[in-house]
Short mmCIF file of C-alpha atoms in Angstrom, two decimals:
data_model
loop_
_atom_site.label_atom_id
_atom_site.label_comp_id
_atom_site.label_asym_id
_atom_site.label_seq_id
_atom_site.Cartn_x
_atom_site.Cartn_y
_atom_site.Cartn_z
CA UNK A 1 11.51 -16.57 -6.36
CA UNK A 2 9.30 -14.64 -4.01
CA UNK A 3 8.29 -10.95 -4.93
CA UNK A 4 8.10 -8.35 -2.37
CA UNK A 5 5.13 -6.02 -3.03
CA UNK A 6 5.98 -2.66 -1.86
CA UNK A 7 3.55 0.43 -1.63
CA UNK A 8 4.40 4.15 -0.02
CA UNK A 9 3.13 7.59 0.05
CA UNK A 10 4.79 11.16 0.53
CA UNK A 11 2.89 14.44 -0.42
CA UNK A 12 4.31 16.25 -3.32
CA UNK A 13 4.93 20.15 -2.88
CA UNK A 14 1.81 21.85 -4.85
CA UNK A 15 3.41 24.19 -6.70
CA UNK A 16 5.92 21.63 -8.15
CA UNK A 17 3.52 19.29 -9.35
CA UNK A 18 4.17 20.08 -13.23
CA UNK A 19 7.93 20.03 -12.40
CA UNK A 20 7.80 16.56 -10.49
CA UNK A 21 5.76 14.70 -13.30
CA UNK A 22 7.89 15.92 -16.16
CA UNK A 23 11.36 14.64 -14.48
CA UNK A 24 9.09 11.58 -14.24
CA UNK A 25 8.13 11.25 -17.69
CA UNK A 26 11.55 11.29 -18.75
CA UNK A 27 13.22 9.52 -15.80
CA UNK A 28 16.91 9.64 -15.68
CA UNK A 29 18.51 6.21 -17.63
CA UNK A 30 20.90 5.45 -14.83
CA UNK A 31 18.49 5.49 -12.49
CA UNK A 32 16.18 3.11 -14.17
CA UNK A 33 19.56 0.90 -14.34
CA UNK A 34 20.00 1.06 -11.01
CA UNK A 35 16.71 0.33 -9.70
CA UNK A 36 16.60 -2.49 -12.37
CA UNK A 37 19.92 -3.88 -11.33
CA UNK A 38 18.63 -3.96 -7.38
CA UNK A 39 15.69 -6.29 -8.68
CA UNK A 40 12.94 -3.16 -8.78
CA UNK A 41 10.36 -3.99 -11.45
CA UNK A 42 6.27 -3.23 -12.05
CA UNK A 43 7.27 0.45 -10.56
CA UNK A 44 4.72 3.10 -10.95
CA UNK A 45 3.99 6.05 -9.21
CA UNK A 46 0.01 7.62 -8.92
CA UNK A 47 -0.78 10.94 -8.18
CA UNK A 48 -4.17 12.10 -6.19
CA UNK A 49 -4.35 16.02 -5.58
CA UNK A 50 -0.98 16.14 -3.69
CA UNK A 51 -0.52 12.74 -2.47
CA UNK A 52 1.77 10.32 -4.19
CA UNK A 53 1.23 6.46 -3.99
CA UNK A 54 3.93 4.47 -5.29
CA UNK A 55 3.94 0.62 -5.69
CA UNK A 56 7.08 -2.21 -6.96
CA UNK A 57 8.07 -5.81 -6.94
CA UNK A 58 11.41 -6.28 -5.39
CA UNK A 59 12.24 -10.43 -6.93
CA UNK A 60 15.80 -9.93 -5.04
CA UNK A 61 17.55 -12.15 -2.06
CA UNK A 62 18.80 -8.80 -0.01
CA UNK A 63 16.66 -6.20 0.20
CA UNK A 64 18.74 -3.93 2.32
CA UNK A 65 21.97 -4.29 0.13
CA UNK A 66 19.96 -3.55 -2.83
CA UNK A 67 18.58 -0.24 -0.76
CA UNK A 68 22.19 0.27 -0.25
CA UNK A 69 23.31 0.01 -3.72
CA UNK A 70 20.29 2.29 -4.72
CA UNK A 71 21.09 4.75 -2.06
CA UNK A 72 25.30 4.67 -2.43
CA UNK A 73 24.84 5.40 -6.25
CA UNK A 74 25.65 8.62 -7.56
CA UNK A 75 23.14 9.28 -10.39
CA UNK A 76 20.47 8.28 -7.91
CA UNK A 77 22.38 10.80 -5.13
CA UNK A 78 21.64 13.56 -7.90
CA UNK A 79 17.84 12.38 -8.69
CA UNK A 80 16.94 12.66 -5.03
CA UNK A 81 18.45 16.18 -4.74
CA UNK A 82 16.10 17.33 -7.21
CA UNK A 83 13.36 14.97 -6.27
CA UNK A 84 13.59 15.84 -2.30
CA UNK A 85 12.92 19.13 -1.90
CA UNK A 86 9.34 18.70 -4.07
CA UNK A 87 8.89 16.14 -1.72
CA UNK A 88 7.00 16.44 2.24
CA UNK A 89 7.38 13.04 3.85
CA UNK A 90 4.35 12.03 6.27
CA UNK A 91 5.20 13.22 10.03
CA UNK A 92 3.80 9.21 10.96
CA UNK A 93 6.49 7.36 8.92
CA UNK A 94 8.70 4.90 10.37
CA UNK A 95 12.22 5.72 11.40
CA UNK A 96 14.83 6.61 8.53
CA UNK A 97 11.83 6.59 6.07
CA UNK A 98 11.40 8.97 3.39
CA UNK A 99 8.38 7.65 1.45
CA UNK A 100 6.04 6.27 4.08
CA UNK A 101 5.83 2.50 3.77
CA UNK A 102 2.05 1.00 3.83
CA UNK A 103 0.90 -2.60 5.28
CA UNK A 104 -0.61 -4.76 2.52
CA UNK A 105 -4.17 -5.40 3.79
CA UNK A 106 -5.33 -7.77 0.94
CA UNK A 107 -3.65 -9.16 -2.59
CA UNK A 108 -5.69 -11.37 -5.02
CA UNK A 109 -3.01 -13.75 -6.90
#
């Protein structure tokens, strides 16, 4: 099995900084299934004034029909809702990114 490493940024609204970390402290159970069932793992997400950094492991054989399960399920539908609009996506991103998607530059196995 090969694991995908997988870090992005997006800039977090600053007046909805309390409101975005306590959704996140008690993240919604279907979600969790879902990003567990689409072979997410070792997620976190770090905070640095306004910028947020996330990182995974995607261990899975079909990365885009996992995104596609992610983004086709309804509890996750109702997440982002809520989770968008705190959200301001980096003007520099790639094409039908949300979070902007970083090059690895170095990993120490």
């Amino acid at each position: 099995m090969i694991t995908r490493r997988i870090a992005a940024v997006i800039r977090l609204d600053p007046d909805r900084i309390d409101e975005y970390e306590r959704y996140h402290r008690e993240v919604w159970p279907g979600v969790l299934r879902r990003l567990t069932a689409s072979h997410m793992s070792n997620y976190s997400i770090f905070r640095h004034g306004t910028t947020l950094f996330s990182y995974l492991e995607y261990t899975g054989d079909d990365y885009d029909a996992d995104m596609a399960a992610i983004a086709a399920d309804p509890e996750t539908q109702r997440w982002w809702e809520i989770m968008n609009p705190m959200q301001q996506p980096f003007a520099e991103r790639a094409e039908g990114e949300w979070w902007m998607t970083l090059p690895e530059v170095f990993h120490l196995d």
